[in-house]
mmCIF file of C-alpha atoms and ligand atoms in Angstrom:
data_model
loop_
_atom_site.group_PDB
_atom_site.id
_atom_site.type_symbol
_atom_site.label_atom_id
_atom_site.label_comp_id
_atom_site.label_asym_id
_atom_site.label_seq_id
_atom_site.Cartn_x
_atom_site.Cartn_y
_atom_site.Cartn_z
ATOM 1 C CA MET A 25 157.440 128.338 189.660
ATOM 2 C CA TRP A 26 159.965 126.437 191.798
ATOM 3 C CA VAL A 27 163.714 125.972 191.418
ATOM 4 C CA CYS A 28 164.387 122.059 192.163
ATOM 5 C CA GLU A 29 167.147 120.033 192.134
ATOM 6 C CA LEU A 30 167.526 116.418 190.433
ATOM 7 C CA HIS A 31 170.163 114.468 191.917
ATOM 8 C CA PHE A 32 170.932 111.275 190.194
ATOM 9 C CA ASP A 33 173.218 108.492 191.904
ATOM 10 C CA CYS A 34 175.630 106.248 190.487
ATOM 11 C CA TYR A 35 174.825 102.997 191.339
ATOM 12 C CA GLN A 36 177.488 100.753 189.303
ATOM 13 C CA GLU A 37 179.958 101.940 187.239
ATOM 14 C CA THR A 38 178.785 104.774 184.944
ATOM 15 C CA GLN A 39 180.259 105.585 181.985
ATOM 16 C CA LEU A 40 179.610 109.580 181.429
ATOM 17 C CA ALA A 41 179.101 108.892 177.701
ATOM 18 C CA GLU A 42 175.870 106.903 178.487
ATOM 19 C CA ALA A 43 174.733 108.948 181.526
ATOM 20 C CA GLU A 44 174.506 112.182 179.490
ATOM 21 C CA PRO A 45 172.288 111.190 176.835
ATOM 22 C CA ALA A 46 169.827 109.583 179.461
ATOM 23 C CA ILE A 47 169.688 112.358 181.642
ATOM 24 C CA ARG A 48 168.779 114.203 178.692
ATOM 25 C CA GLN A 49 166.449 112.289 177.682
ATOM 26 C CA PHE A 50 164.666 112.175 180.886
ATOM 27 C CA ILE A 51 164.871 116.133 181.058
ATOM 28 C CA ASP A 52 163.171 116.514 177.638
ATOM 29 C CA ALA A 53 160.546 114.049 178.284
ATOM 30 C CA LEU A 54 159.797 116.043 181.750
ATOM 31 C CA ARG A 55 159.812 119.194 179.553
ATOM 32 C CA TYR A 56 157.690 117.748 176.829
ATOM 33 C CA ASN A 57 155.028 116.963 179.574
ATOM 34 C CA GLY A 58 155.208 120.240 181.305
ATOM 35 C CA GLN A 59 156.487 118.935 184.195
ATOM 36 C CA ILE A 60 159.481 121.416 183.938
ATOM 37 C CA VAL A 61 159.772 124.796 182.136
ATOM 38 C CA GLY A 62 162.750 126.483 180.252
ATOM 39 C CA ARG A 63 165.354 125.606 178.095
ATOM 40 C CA GLU A 64 168.500 125.402 179.786
ATOM 41 C CA PHE A 65 169.055 122.960 182.611
ATOM 42 C CA PRO A 66 172.680 123.239 184.379
ATOM 43 C CA THR A 67 173.860 119.908 184.878
ATOM 44 C CA ALA A 68 177.164 119.297 187.076
ATOM 45 C CA MET A 69 178.779 116.204 187.774
ATOM 46 C CA HIS A 70 180.106 115.301 191.241
ATOM 47 C CA ALA A 71 182.117 112.333 193.203
ATOM 48 C CA ASP A 72 178.974 110.185 193.745
ATOM 49 C CA GLY A 73 176.672 111.862 190.819
ATOM 50 C CA LEU A 74 175.032 114.206 188.717
ATOM 51 C CA THR A 75 172.967 117.135 189.750
ATOM 52 C CA ALA A 76 170.673 119.176 187.333
ATOM 53 C CA ARG A 77 168.895 122.400 188.068
ATOM 54 C CA VAL A 78 165.056 122.695 186.835
ATOM 55 C CA VAL A 79 161.956 124.891 187.343
ATOM 56 C CA CYS A 80 158.758 123.601 187.731
ATOM 57 C CA PRO A 81 155.382 124.930 187.463
ATOM 58 C CA GLU A 82 154.227 123.909 190.908
ATOM 59 C CA GLN A 83 155.882 122.478 193.875
ATOM 60 C CA ASP A 84 155.056 118.875 193.362
ATOM 61 C CA SER A 85 155.100 118.857 189.554
ATOM 62 C CA LEU A 86 157.758 116.019 189.586
ATOM 63 C CA HIS A 87 155.407 113.684 191.249
ATOM 64 C CA ALA A 88 155.182 109.943 189.640
ATOM 65 C CA ARG A 89 151.752 110.717 189.556
ATOM 66 C CA TYR A 90 152.292 113.418 186.472
ATOM 67 C CA HIS A 91 154.485 111.362 184.675
ATOM 68 C CA SER A 92 154.120 110.217 180.946
ATOM 69 C CA ARG A 93 154.763 107.170 179.365
ATOM 70 C CA GLN A 94 158.135 108.778 177.890
ATOM 71 C CA VAL A 95 159.208 110.188 181.232
ATOM 72 C CA ALA A 96 158.576 106.523 182.754
ATOM 73 C CA LEU A 97 160.517 105.207 179.923
ATOM 74 C CA ALA A 98 163.318 107.829 180.653
ATOM 75 C CA ILE A 99 163.460 106.728 183.892
ATOM 76 C CA SER A 100 163.846 103.158 183.143
ATOM 77 C CA ASN A 101 166.604 104.167 180.696
ATOM 78 C CA LEU A 102 168.583 105.852 183.748
ATOM 79 C CA HIS A 103 168.210 102.653 185.629
ATOM 80 C CA HIS A 104 169.916 100.876 182.775
ATOM 81 C CA VAL A 105 172.864 103.135 182.292
ATOM 82 C CA GLY A 106 173.182 102.755 185.997
ATOM 83 C CA LEU A 107 171.758 106.118 187.685
ATOM 84 C CA THR A 108 169.201 106.073 190.135
ATOM 85 C CA SER A 109 165.731 107.700 189.727
ATOM 86 C CA PRO A 110 166.456 111.289 190.669
ATOM 87 C CA LYS A 111 166.182 112.856 193.951
ATOM 88 C CA VAL A 112 164.277 115.772 194.123
ATOM 89 C CA THR A 113 164.857 118.719 196.080
ATOM 90 C CA LEU A 114 163.140 122.126 195.991
ATOM 91 C CA LYS A 115 165.203 124.996 196.525
ATOM 92 C CA GLY A 116 162.812 127.686 196.332
ATOM 93 C CA GLN A 117 160.168 129.838 194.967
ATOM 94 C CA ASP A 118 162.048 131.223 191.261
ATOM 95 C CA LEU A 119 162.112 135.174 191.594
ATOM 96 C CA ASN A 120 161.735 135.386 187.658
ATOM 97 C CA SER A 121 158.678 133.575 186.424
ATOM 98 C CA ASP A 122 155.056 133.883 186.324
ATOM 99 C CA THR A 123 152.994 132.727 188.885
ATOM 100 C CA THR A 124 151.102 129.316 188.284
ATOM 101 C CA ASP A 125 147.319 129.563 187.670
ATOM 102 C CA ALA A 126 145.601 128.537 190.720
ATOM 103 C CA CYS A 127 142.046 128.368 189.109
ATOM 104 C CA SER A 128 140.231 124.727 189.719
ATOM 105 C CA ALA A 129 137.946 125.823 187.016
ATOM 106 C CA ARG A 130 138.718 128.114 184.260
ATOM 107 C CA PRO A 131 135.892 129.457 182.104
ATOM 108 C CA TRP A 132 138.230 130.048 179.249
ATOM 109 C CA GLN A 133 141.770 129.737 178.475
ATOM 110 C CA LEU A 134 144.266 130.792 175.819
ATOM 111 C CA LEU A 135 147.214 129.641 173.923
ATOM 112 C CA TYR A 136 149.552 132.769 174.418
ATOM 113 C CA THR A 137 153.658 133.192 174.558
ATOM 114 C CA THR A 138 156.090 135.679 173.899
ATOM 115 C CA TYR A 139 159.995 135.582 173.043
ATOM 116 C CA LEU A 140 160.225 136.371 176.974
ATOM 117 C CA HIS A 141 158.320 133.354 178.221
ATOM 118 C CA SER A 142 159.520 129.860 179.112
ATOM 119 C CA CYS A 143 156.223 128.824 181.031
ATOM 120 C CA SER A 144 153.309 126.989 179.942
ATOM 121 C CA PRO A 145 151.789 128.974 176.553
ATOM 122 C CA LEU A 146 148.578 127.592 177.962
ATOM 123 C CA ARG A 147 146.947 130.360 180.048
ATOM 124 C CA CYS A 148 143.924 130.892 181.939
ATOM 125 C CA GLY A 149 141.543 133.105 180.383
ATOM 126 C CA GLU A 150 140.832 135.291 183.770
ATOM 127 C CA HIS A 151 144.364 135.432 185.127
ATOM 128 C CA LEU A 152 146.429 135.255 181.982
ATOM 129 C CA ALA A 153 148.176 132.662 184.606
ATOM 130 C CA PRO A 154 150.144 130.021 183.066
ATOM 131 C CA VAL A 155 148.340 126.533 183.332
ATOM 132 C CA PRO A 156 150.647 123.893 183.819
ATOM 133 C CA LEU A 157 150.535 121.008 181.052
ATOM 134 C CA TYR A 158 150.573 117.715 182.806
ATOM 135 C CA GLN A 159 147.075 119.169 184.353
ATOM 136 C CA ILE A 160 145.051 118.174 181.023
ATOM 137 C CA PRO A 161 144.702 115.594 179.131
ATOM 138 C CA ALA A 162 147.888 114.715 176.743
ATOM 139 C CA VAL A 163 147.202 116.018 173.232
ATOM 140 C CA ALA A 164 149.378 113.564 171.283
ATOM 141 C CA ASN A 165 151.366 110.161 171.630
ATOM 142 C CA GLY A 166 150.912 110.774 175.991
ATOM 143 C CA ASP A 167 152.274 114.409 176.139
ATOM 144 C CA PHE A 168 152.452 117.920 174.698
ATOM 145 C CA LYS A 169 155.744 117.727 172.450
ATOM 146 C CA GLN A 170 153.621 119.360 169.882
ATOM 147 C CA VAL A 171 152.655 122.335 171.921
ATOM 148 C CA LEU A 172 156.182 122.811 173.408
ATOM 149 C CA LYS A 173 157.492 122.626 169.507
ATOM 150 C CA TRP A 174 154.622 124.967 168.265
ATOM 151 C CA GLN A 175 155.876 127.079 171.301
ATOM 152 C CA GLU A 176 159.274 127.333 169.995
ATOM 153 C CA ASP A 177 158.654 128.016 166.606
ATOM 154 C CA TRP A 178 156.175 131.109 168.079
ATOM 155 C CA GLU A 179 158.594 132.419 169.993
ATOM 156 C CA ALA A 180 161.365 132.293 167.189
ATOM 157 C CA CYS A 181 159.535 134.366 165.207
ATOM 158 C CA ASP A 182 158.460 136.461 167.850
ATOM 159 C CA GLN A 183 162.792 137.202 168.672
ATOM 160 C CA LEU A 184 162.798 137.706 164.842
ATOM 161 C CA GLN A 185 160.452 140.390 164.752
ATOM 162 C CA MET A 186 161.645 142.320 167.888
ATOM 163 C CA ASN A 187 165.158 142.205 166.877
ATOM 164 C CA GLY A 188 164.031 143.622 163.636
ATOM 165 C CA SER A 189 167.247 142.898 161.307
ATOM 166 C CA ILE A 190 166.671 139.172 159.907
ATOM 167 C CA LEU A 191 163.453 137.953 158.443
ATOM 168 C CA GLU A 192 161.416 140.313 160.248
ATOM 169 C CA HIS A 193 158.409 140.551 157.674
ATOM 170 C CA ALA A 194 158.126 136.717 157.325
ATOM 171 C CA ALA A 195 158.138 136.234 161.177
ATOM 172 C CA VAL A 196 155.232 138.875 161.628
ATOM 173 C CA SER A 197 153.435 137.286 158.900
ATOM 174 C CA GLU A 198 153.897 134.070 160.835
ATOM 175 C CA ILE A 199 152.625 135.220 164.271
ATOM 176 C CA SER A 200 150.014 137.525 162.899
ATOM 177 C CA GLU A 201 147.947 135.997 160.220
ATOM 178 C CA PRO A 202 145.149 133.564 160.598
ATOM 179 C CA GLU A 203 146.083 130.987 158.401
ATOM 180 C CA SER A 204 150.053 131.000 158.424
ATOM 181 C CA ARG A 205 151.553 127.950 159.034
ATOM 182 C CA ILE A 206 151.973 128.477 162.834
ATOM 183 C CA SER A 207 148.549 129.756 163.095
ATOM 184 C CA GLN A 208 147.180 126.770 161.475
ATOM 185 C CA ARG A 209 149.207 124.493 164.026
ATOM 186 C CA GLY A 210 148.311 126.822 167.217
ATOM 187 C CA ARG A 211 144.627 127.132 166.018
ATOM 188 C CA LYS A 212 144.264 123.214 165.778
ATOM 189 C CA LEU A 213 145.787 122.541 168.992
ATOM 190 C CA ALA A 214 143.740 124.758 170.560
ATOM 191 C CA LYS A 215 141.080 123.285 169.193
ATOM 192 C CA HIS A 216 141.861 119.810 170.131
ATOM 193 C CA ILE A 217 142.554 121.093 173.772
ATOM 194 C CA GLU A 218 139.311 122.470 173.954
ATOM 195 C CA SER A 219 137.726 119.367 173.145
ATOM 196 C CA LEU A 220 140.286 117.465 175.451
ATOM 197 C CA THR A 221 139.179 119.956 178.503
ATOM 198 C CA ALA A 222 135.374 121.309 177.473
ATOM 199 C CA ILE A 223 137.136 124.682 178.258
ATOM 200 C CA PRO A 224 136.685 127.191 175.235
ATOM 201 C CA THR A 225 140.237 128.183 174.241
ATOM 202 C CA PHE A 226 141.381 130.850 172.303
ATOM 203 C CA TYR A 227 144.444 131.430 169.816
ATOM 204 C CA TYR A 228 146.478 134.598 170.289
ATOM 205 C CA LEU A 229 147.174 136.546 166.947
ATOM 206 C CA TYR A 230 149.646 138.931 166.829
ATOM 207 C CA ARG A 231 149.223 142.613 165.630
ATOM 208 C CA VAL A 232 151.690 145.392 164.674
ATOM 209 C CA GLY A 233 151.635 148.104 162.006
ATOM 210 C CA GLY A 234 148.407 149.425 160.454
ATOM 211 C CA ASP A 235 147.509 153.157 159.041
ATOM 212 C CA SER A 236 145.488 154.884 161.930
ATOM 213 C CA LEU A 237 144.753 154.348 165.363
ATOM 214 C CA SER A 238 140.756 154.605 164.167
ATOM 215 C CA ALA A 239 141.182 152.150 161.400
ATOM 216 C CA GLU A 240 142.964 149.996 163.896
ATOM 217 C CA GLN A 241 140.328 149.905 166.409
ATOM 218 C CA ALA A 242 137.950 149.465 164.047
ATOM 219 C CA ARG A 243 140.025 146.348 162.623
ATOM 220 C CA PRO A 244 137.184 143.511 161.946
ATOM 221 C CA CYS A 245 138.034 139.353 162.686
ATOM 222 C CA PRO A 246 140.886 138.483 160.114
ATOM 223 C CA SER A 247 138.993 135.152 159.683
ATOM 224 C CA CYS A 248 134.980 135.807 159.632
ATOM 225 C CA GLY A 249 135.455 139.612 159.040
ATOM 226 C CA GLN A 250 132.683 140.403 162.224
ATOM 227 C CA PRO A 251 133.159 143.370 164.506
ATOM 228 C CA TRP A 252 134.981 141.597 167.262
ATOM 229 C CA ARG A 253 136.500 144.531 169.641
ATOM 230 C CA LEU A 254 136.417 144.421 173.113
ATOM 231 C CA SER A 255 134.266 146.928 175.141
ATOM 232 C CA GLU A 256 137.635 147.153 177.452
ATOM 233 C CA PRO A 257 141.423 145.992 177.127
ATOM 234 C CA LEU A 258 141.717 142.317 178.674
ATOM 235 C CA HIS A 259 145.204 141.886 180.892
ATOM 236 C CA GLU A 260 146.435 145.226 179.380
ATOM 237 C CA VAL A 261 147.310 143.127 176.195
ATOM 238 C CA PHE A 262 143.922 142.006 174.354
ATOM 239 C CA ASP A 263 141.602 144.447 172.762
ATOM 240 C CA PHE A 264 140.040 141.942 170.486
ATOM 241 C CA LYS A 265 138.029 138.698 170.707
ATOM 242 C CA CYS A 266 136.200 136.861 168.611
ATOM 243 C CA GLU A 267 134.253 133.910 170.228
ATOM 244 C CA PRO A 268 132.893 131.899 167.000
ATOM 245 C CA CYS A 269 136.597 131.987 165.585
ATOM 246 C CA ARG A 270 138.308 131.049 169.131
ATOM 247 C CA LEU A 271 140.586 134.131 168.310
ATOM 248 C CA ILE A 272 142.037 136.859 170.279
ATOM 249 C CA SER A 273 144.496 139.798 169.305
ATOM 250 C CA ASN A 274 145.742 143.107 170.571
ATOM 251 C CA LEU A 275 145.476 146.745 169.445
ATOM 252 C CA SER A 276 148.451 146.938 167.026
ATOM 253 C CA TRP A 277 151.235 147.664 169.162
ATOM 254 C CA ASP A 278 152.346 150.963 167.054
ATOM 255 C CA PHE A 279 148.749 152.541 168.406
ATOM 256 C CA LYS A 280 148.743 151.280 171.913
ATOM 257 C CA ASP A 281 149.775 153.268 174.785
HETATM 258 ZN ZN1 ZN B 13 142.951 131.476 186.737
HETATM 259 ZN ZN1 ZN B 14 136.023 135.434 163.657
#
């Protein structure tokens, strides 16, 4: 991923009270379109304008050819409050984030995230590397807001279960059970993405707990009840995969080396 700086010049008397929501709307639209990733975007005021720092999946992620109609609308709103379209400066590679998937054709892909990840939750099945969302057709209303909202909810549950003090059991159920509210939403999105991309798209179910290693190894697919264990672990995370149900999961973290 790449660190970029967006500079907005003021070309007329600009009120901060108007500039700030316009920039926030623009940043949100970019985020919901997968052109920037993360949750925090430090924005500073200068004598001649404002500067925001963002992280992009690719060097050219902010090119207009990727803009959603919401991004285009947010840009015209910037002009409306007296700001220019942003000048983009590439600052360099971000050392803290995953490398974007380089595949031109992926044999399969999956929806997968953790509380530690801010990158795209659409991952290449072969490399587990994040796929920039703007590279696939929009899932609804011109962008990927539904995917980002699913990711935020999933990550919030993962954070709660990692911390282990508040709502731990409810959070684990949401990310583990195939028919939980989060899983229903995520599986629907995965199915929709599969139809848009014509690439088999799996949904990840978290697994923790269980009685014994042998019982966990023999765990059937929680959706169809059929065997689904992989002969070899995949990407050091996944041990189970059910093709017809489009589900993928790990050997319970309690029993994984
Ligand atoms: Zn790949
Ligand atoms: Zn199944």
